[in-house]
Short mmCIF file of C-alpha atoms in Angstrom, two decimals:
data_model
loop_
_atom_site.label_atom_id
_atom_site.label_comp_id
_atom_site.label_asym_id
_atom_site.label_seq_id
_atom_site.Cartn_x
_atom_site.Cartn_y
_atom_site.Cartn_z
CA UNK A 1 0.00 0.00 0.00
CA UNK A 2 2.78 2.21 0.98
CA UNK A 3 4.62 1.47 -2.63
CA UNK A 4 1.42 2.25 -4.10
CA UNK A 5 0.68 5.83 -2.65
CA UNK A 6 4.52 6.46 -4.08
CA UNK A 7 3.62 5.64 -7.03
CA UNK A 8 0.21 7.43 -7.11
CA UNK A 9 2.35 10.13 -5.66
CA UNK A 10 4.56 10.24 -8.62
CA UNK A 11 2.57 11.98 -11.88
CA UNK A 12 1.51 15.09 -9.16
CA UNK A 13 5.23 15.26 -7.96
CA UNK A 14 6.04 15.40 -11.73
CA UNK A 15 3.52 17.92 -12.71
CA UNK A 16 4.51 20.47 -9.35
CA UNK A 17 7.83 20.16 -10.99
CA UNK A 18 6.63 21.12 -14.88
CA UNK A 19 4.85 23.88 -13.28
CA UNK A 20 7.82 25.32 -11.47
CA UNK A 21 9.35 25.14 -15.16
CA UNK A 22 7.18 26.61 -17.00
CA UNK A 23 7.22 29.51 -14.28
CA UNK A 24 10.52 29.89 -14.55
CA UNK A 25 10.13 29.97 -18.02
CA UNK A 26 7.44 32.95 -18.15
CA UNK A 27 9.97 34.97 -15.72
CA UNK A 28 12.75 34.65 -18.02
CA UNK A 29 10.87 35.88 -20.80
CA UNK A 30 9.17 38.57 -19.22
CA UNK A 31 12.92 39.72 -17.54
CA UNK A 32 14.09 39.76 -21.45
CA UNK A 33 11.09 41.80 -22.77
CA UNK A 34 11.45 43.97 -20.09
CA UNK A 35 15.69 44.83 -20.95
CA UNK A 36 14.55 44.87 -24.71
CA UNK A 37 15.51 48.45 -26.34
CA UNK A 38 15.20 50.26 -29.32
CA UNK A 39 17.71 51.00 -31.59
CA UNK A 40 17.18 53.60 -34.94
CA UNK A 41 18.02 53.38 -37.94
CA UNK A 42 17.32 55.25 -41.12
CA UNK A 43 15.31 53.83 -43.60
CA UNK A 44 17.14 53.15 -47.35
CA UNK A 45 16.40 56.75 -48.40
CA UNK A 46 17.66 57.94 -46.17
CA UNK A 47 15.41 59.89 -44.78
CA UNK A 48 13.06 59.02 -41.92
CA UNK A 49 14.05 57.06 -38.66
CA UNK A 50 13.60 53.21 -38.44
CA UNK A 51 12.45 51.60 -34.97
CA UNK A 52 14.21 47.99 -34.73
CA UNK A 53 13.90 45.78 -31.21
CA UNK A 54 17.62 44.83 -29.76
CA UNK A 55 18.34 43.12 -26.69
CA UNK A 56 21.70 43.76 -25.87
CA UNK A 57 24.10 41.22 -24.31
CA UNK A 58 25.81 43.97 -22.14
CA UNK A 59 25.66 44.10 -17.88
CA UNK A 60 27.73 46.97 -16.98
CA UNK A 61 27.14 50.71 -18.17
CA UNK A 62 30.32 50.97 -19.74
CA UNK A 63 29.50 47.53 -22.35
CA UNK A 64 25.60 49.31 -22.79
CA UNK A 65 27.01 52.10 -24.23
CA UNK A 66 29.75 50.41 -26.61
CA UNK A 67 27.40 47.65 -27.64
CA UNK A 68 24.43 50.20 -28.37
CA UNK A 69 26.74 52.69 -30.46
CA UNK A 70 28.01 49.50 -32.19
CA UNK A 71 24.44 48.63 -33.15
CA UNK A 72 23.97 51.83 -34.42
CA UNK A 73 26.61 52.17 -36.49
CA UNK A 74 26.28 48.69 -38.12
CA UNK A 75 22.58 47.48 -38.51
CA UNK A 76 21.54 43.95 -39.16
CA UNK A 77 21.46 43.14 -42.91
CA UNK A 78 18.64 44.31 -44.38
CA UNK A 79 17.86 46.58 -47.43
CA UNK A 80 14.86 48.34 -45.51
CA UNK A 81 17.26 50.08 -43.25
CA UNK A 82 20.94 51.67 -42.89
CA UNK A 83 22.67 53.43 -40.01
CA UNK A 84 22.46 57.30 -39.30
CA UNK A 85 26.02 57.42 -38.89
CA UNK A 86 27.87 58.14 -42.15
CA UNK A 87 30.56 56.47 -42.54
CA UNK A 88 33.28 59.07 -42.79
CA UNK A 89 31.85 60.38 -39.10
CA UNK A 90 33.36 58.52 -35.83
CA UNK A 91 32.07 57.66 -33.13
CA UNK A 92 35.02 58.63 -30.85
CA UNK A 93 34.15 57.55 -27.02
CA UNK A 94 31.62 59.27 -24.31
CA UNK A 95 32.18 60.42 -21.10
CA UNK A 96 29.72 60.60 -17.95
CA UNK A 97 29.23 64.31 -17.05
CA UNK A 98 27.12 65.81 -14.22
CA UNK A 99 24.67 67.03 -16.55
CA UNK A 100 24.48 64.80 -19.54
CA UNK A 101 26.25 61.88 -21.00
CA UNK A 102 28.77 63.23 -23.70
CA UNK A 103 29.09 61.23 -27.17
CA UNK A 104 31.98 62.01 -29.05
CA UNK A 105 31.98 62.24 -32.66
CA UNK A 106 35.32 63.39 -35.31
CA UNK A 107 35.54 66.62 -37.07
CA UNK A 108 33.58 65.05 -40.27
CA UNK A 109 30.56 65.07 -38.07
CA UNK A 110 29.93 68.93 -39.84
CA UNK A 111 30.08 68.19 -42.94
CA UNK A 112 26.89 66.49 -43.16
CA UNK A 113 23.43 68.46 -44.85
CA UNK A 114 21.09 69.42 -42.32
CA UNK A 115 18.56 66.36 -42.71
CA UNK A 116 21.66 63.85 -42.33
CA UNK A 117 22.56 65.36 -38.88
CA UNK A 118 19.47 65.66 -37.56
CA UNK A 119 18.29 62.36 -38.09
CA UNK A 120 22.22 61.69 -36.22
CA UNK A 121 21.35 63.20 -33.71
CA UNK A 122 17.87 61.80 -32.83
CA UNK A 123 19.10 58.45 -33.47
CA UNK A 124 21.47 58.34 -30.55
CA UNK A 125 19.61 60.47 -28.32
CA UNK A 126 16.66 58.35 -28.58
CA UNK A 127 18.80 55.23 -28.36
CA UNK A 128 21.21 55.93 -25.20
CA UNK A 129 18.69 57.63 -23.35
CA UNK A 130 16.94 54.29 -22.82
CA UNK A 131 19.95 53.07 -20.46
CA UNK A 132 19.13 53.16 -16.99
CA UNK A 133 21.03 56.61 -15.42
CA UNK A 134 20.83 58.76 -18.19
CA UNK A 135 18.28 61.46 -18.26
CA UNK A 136 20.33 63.86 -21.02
CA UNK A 137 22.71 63.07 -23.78
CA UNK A 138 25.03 65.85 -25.20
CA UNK A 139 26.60 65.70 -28.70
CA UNK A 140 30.33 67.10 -28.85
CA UNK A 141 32.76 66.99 -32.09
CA UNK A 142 36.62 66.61 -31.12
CA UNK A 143 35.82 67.01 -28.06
CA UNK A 144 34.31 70.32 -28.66
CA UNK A 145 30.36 70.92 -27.58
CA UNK A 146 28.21 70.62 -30.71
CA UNK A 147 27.03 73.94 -32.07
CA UNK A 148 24.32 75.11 -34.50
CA UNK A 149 24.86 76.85 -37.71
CA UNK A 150 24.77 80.39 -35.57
CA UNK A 151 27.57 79.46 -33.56
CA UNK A 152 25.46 79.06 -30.45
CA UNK A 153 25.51 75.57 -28.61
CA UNK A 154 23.45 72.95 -28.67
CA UNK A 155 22.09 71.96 -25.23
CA UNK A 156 22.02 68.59 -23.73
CA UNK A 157 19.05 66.87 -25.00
CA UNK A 158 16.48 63.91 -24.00
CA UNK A 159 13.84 61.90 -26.30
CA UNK A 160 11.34 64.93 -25.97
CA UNK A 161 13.50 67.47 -27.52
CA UNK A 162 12.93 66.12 -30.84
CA UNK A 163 8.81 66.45 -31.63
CA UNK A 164 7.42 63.77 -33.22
CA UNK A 165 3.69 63.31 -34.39
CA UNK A 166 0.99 62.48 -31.57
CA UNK A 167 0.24 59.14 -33.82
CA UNK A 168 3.92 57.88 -32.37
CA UNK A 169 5.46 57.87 -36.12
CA UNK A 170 8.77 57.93 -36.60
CA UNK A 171 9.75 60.65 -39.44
CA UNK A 172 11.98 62.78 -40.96
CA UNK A 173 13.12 65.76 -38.88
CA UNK A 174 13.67 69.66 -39.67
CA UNK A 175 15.21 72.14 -37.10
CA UNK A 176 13.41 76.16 -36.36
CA UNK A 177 14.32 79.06 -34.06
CA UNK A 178 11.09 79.42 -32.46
CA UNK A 179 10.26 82.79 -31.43
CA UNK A 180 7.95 82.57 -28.32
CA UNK A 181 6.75 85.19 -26.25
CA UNK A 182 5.15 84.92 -22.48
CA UNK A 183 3.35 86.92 -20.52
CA UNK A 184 5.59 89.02 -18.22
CA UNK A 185 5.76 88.68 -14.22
CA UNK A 186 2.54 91.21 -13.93
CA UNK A 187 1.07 90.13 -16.89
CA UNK A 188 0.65 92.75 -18.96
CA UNK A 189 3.68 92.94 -21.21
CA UNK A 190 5.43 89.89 -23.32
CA UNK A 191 9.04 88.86 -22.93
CA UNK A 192 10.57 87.73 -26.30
CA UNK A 193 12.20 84.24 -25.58
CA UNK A 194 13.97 82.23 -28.90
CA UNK A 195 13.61 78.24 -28.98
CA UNK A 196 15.37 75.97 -31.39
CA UNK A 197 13.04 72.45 -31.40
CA UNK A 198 13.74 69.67 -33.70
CA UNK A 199 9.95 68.62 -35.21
CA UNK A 200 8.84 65.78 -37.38
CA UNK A 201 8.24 67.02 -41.15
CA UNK A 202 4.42 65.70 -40.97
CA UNK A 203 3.50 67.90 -37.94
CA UNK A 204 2.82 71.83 -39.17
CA UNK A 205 5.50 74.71 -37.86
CA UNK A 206 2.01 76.52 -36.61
CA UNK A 207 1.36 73.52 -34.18
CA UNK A 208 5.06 73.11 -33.13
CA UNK A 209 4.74 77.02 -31.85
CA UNK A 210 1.55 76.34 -29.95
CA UNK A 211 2.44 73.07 -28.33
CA UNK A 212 5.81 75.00 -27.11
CA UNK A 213 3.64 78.05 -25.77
CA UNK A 214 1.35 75.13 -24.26
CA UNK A 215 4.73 73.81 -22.62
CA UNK A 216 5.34 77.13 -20.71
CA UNK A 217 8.49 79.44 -20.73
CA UNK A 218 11.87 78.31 -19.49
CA UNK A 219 12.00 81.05 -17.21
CA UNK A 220 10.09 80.97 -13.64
CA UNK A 221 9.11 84.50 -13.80
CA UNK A 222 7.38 84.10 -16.48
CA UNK A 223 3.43 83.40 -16.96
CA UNK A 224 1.41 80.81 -18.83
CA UNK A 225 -0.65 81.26 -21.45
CA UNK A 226 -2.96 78.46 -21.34
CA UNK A 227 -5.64 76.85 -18.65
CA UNK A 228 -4.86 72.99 -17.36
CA UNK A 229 -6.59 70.61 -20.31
CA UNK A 230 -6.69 73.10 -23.20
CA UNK A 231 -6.45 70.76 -26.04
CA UNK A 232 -5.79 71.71 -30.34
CA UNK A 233 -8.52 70.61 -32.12
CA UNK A 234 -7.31 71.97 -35.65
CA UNK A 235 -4.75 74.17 -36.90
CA UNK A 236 -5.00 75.10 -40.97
CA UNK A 237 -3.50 78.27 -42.73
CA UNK A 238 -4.87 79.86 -45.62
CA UNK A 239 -4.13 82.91 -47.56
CA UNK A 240 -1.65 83.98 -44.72
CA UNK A 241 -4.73 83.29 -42.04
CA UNK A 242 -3.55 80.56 -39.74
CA UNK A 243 -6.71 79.45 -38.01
CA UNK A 244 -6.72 77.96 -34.54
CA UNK A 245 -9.46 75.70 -33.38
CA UNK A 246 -9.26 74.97 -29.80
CA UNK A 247 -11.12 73.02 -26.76
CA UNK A 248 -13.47 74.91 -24.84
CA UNK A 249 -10.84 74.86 -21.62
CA UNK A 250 -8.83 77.90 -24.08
CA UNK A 251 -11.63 80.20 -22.43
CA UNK A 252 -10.72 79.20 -19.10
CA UNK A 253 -8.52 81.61 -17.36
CA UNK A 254 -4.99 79.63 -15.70
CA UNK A 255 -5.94 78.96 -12.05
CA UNK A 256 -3.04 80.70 -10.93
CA UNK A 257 -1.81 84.52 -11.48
CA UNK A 258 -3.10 84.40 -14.53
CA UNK A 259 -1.86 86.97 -16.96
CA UNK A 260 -4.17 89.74 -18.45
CA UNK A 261 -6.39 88.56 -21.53
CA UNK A 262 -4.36 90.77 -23.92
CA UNK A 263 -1.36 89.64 -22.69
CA UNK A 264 -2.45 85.71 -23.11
CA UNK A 265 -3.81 86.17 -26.50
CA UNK A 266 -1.19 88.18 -28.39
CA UNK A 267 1.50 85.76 -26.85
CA UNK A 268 0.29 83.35 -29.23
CA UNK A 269 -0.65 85.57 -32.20
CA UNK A 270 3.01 87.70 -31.53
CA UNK A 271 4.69 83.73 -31.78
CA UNK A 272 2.98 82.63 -34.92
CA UNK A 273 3.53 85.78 -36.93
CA UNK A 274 6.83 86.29 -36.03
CA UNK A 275 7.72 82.31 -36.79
CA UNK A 276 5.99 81.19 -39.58
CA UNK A 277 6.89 83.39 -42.61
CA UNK A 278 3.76 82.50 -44.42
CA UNK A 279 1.25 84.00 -41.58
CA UNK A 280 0.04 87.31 -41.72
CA UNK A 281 -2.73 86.99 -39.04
CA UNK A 282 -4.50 84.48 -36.68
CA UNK A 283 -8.10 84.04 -36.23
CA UNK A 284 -9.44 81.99 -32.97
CA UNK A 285 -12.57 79.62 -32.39
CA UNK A 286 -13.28 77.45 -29.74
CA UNK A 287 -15.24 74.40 -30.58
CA UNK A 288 -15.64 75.49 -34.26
CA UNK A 289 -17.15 78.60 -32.81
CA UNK A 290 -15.35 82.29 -33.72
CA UNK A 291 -18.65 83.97 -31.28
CA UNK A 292 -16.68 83.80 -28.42
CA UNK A 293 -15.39 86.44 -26.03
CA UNK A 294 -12.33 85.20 -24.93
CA UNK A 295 -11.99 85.78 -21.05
CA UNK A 296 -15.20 87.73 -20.81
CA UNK A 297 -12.95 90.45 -22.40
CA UNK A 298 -11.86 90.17 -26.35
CA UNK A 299 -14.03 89.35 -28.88
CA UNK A 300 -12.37 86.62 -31.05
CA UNK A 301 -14.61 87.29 -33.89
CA UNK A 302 -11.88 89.14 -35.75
CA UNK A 303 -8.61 88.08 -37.74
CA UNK A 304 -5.65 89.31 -35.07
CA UNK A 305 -2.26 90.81 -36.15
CA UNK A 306 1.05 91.13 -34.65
CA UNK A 307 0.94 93.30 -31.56
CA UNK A 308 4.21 95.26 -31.18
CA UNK A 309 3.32 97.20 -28.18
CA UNK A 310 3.05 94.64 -25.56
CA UNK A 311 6.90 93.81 -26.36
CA UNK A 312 8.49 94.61 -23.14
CA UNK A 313 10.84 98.19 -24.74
CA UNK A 314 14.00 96.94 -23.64
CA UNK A 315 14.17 93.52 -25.39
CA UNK A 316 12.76 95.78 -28.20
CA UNK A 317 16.22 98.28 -27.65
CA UNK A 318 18.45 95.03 -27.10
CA UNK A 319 17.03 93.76 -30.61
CA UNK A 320 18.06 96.76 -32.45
CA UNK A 321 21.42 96.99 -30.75
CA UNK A 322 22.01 93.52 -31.45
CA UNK A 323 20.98 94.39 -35.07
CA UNK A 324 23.17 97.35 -35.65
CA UNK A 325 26.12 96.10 -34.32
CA UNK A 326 25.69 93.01 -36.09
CA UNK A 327 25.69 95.21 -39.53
CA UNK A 328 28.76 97.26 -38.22
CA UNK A 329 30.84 93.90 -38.06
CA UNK A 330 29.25 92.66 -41.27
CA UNK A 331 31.06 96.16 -42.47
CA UNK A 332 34.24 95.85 -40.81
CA UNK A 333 34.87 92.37 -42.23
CA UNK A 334 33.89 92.82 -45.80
CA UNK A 335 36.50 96.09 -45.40
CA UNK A 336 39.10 93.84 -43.75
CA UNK A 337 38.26 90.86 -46.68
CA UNK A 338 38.96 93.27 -49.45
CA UNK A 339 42.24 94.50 -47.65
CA UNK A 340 43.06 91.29 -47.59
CA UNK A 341 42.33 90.12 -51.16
CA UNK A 342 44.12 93.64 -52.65
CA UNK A 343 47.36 92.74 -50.21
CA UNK A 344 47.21 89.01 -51.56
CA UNK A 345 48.01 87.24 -48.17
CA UNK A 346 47.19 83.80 -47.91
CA UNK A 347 45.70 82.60 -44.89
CA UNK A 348 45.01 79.02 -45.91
CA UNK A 349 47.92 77.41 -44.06
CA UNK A 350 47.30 79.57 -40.91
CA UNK A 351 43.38 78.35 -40.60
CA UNK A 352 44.72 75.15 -41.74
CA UNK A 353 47.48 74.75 -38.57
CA UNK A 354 44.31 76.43 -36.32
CA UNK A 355 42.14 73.44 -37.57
CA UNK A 356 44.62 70.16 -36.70
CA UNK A 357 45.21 72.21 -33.44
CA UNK A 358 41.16 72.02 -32.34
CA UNK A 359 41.42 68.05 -33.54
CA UNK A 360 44.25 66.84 -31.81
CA UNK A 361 43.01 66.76 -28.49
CA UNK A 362 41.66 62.99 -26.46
CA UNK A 363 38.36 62.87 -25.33
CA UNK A 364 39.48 61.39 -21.94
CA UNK A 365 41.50 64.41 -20.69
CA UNK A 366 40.10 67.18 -22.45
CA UNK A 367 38.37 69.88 -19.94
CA UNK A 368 36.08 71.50 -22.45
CA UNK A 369 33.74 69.16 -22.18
CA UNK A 370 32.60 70.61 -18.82
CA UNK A 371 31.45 74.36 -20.59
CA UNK A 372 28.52 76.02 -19.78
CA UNK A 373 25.06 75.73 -22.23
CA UNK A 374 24.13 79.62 -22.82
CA UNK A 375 20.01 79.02 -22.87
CA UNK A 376 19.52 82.02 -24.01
CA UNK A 377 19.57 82.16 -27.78
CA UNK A 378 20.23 84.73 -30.70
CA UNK A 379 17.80 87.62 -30.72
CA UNK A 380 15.58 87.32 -34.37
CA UNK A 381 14.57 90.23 -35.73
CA UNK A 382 11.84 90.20 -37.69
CA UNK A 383 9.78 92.63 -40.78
CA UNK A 384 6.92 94.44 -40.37
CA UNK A 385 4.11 92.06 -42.25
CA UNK A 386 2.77 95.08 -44.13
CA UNK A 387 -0.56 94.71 -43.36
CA UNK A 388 -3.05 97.58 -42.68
CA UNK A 389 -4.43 97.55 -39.42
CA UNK A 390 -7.08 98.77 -37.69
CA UNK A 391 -7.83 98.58 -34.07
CA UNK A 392 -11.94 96.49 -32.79
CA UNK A 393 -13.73 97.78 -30.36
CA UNK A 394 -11.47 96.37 -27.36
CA UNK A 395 -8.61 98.05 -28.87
CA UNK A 396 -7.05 95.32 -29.77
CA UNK A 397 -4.99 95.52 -33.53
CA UNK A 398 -6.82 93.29 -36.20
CA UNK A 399 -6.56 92.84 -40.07
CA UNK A 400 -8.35 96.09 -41.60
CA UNK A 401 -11.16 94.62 -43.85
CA UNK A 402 -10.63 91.06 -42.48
CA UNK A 403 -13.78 88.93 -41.96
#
């Protein structure tokens, strides 16, 4: 009887132990899924981004960070996809910073076209940002911090600092100074601030410059411009009219020290006019609905133009001084250029020797690395649209004749 409860015993000792299996199974799987990442590529025309799963064989930070590069620059074989990295750029090392992780790239790294780099650039932000302890990822060439094509530096950057479309494609990117303005401290006056964003080439400029208002200023002191839960319902530009269709929260004044209705409206009609080349004026509706007085103050019922005199007057002043001395060096070096030419001095082997020195440095030692981000960017200046205007009844400026 005894050998005959063993043996009965048997089949449920056997299936306890399949179980355990097949949970150890499931945990292995799930512990995989979980380390999976993402690695992107460009597709074969090079130009969109290409999402492709890796799970990378690395366990300490320093292997995560060779192995992922590696992947990106040498995809699997496959004719839907290539690397962003050219093949005349190198990758030349990283190095963990305070800030930001720093990825190293050689001198050829500016010689690509504008589409080529950005589409770089997103590639390994979006990539080595996935690794567990890093939040930012700066870009330096020769050990030098990346800069634009104005000179000014690029900031450290994270997945969100390149826009894509709310649909979670992956596409092509293009780069714009953003000129935003924000409600001063008292909120009566607008302070000029200048954004470069990266944005996917299927999302409108228009939208890009009212989801970055929507994202608030990068300064503390100043105010937003929209209520919690305002939403964009449509955005389309005709004849120089860009059109904004909004959720009925837009008429909802910000909880907080909110600024005055003026103020909040010609922040975003100031932004889009002075951005996007092609718009001459912005008409409002909320819900499909232009009958709307916006804060129980303006009547939206009106096409609205560029309001100059809620610019705070000295970024006006610093604008034109910027502008004028910016012409007076323009002059001095096309002086200095001809004086050169006429004397026939060759400077070739001078910027030459200037150019091997900035290369020569090694990553590892070099101090540079460590400089300070200016945020705040080049001043734009901007034309007069040309537009007649004429003020409504609030006194606020609007397209003469508009409808």
């Amino acid at each position: 009887m005894s050998r005959n409860r063993h043996f009965f015993a048997m089949p449920l000792l056997l299936a306890l132990l399949a179980a355990v299996l097949l949970t150890g199974g499931c945990g292995r799987n799930d512990k995989e899924q979980s380390s999976s990442y993402i690695i992107y590529y460009k597709n074969a025309t090079g130009t969109s981004l290409y999402e492709v799963a890796y799970i990378p064989a690395a366990e300490t930070f320093d292997e995560m960070v060779t192995e992922l590069m590696e992947q990106l620059a040498t995809p699997p074989t496959d004719a839907t996809y290539v690397s962003a990295l050219p093949s005349d750029v190198t990758y030349q090392g990283y190095e963990r910073g305070i800030d930001a992780l720093r990825i190293d790239f050689s001198g050829e790294y500016y010689d690509m076209n504008n589409t080529t780099e950005v589409l770089l650039r997103a590639a390994v932000v979006k990539t080595i940002i996935q690794i567990p302890g890093v939040t930012k990822v700066m870009i330096t060439v020769d050990s030098e911090q990346l800069t634009d094509a104005n000179g000014e530096a690029i900031a450290a950057m994270d997945a969100e600092s390149f826009i894509d479309t709310k649909d979670g494609g992956i596409n092509s990117y293009q780069t714009a100074s953003l000129v935003l303005y924000f409600p001063n401290q008292d909120g009566t006056m607008l302070q000029k601030e200048v954004r470069s964003v990266d944005y996917s080439s299927n999302m409108v400029l228009e939208r890009v410059i009212v989801e970055q208002l929507m994202a608030g200023s990068e300064y503390s002191d100043r105010k937003t411009v929209f209520s919690s839960g305002t939403e964009i319902l449509d955005i389309t530009t005709k004849n120089g009219i860009c059109t904004l269709n909004f959720s009925s929260e837009f008429n909802t004044r910000p909880a907080e020290n909110a600024p005055s209705a003026e103020a909040a409206l010609y922040a975003i009609i100031n932004s889009i006019c002075e951005t996007a080349d092609e718009v001459n004026g912005v008409k409002f509706t909320v819900e499909g609905s232009g009958n709307v007085l916006f804060w129980d103050e303006i009547d939206l019922n009106s096409v609205f133009i560029t309001n100059q005199n809620l610019i705070e007057t000295e970024a006006l002043q610093t604008e034109t001084e910027d502008s004028e001395a910016a012409e007076a060096s323009d002059s001095t070096g096309d002086a200095e250029a001809s004086a050169s030419d006429t004397a026939g001095t060759d400077t070739t082997g001078s910027d030459s020797g200037a150019s091997a020195d900035a290369v020569s440095s090694d990553l590892a030692g070099v101090d540079s690395l460590d400089q300070t981000v200016d945020d705040d960017a080049a001043s734009v200046e901007t034309d007069d649209s040309g537009e007649s205007a004429a003020e409504d009844s609030s006194g606020n400026q609007v397209l003469a004749g508009a409808n």
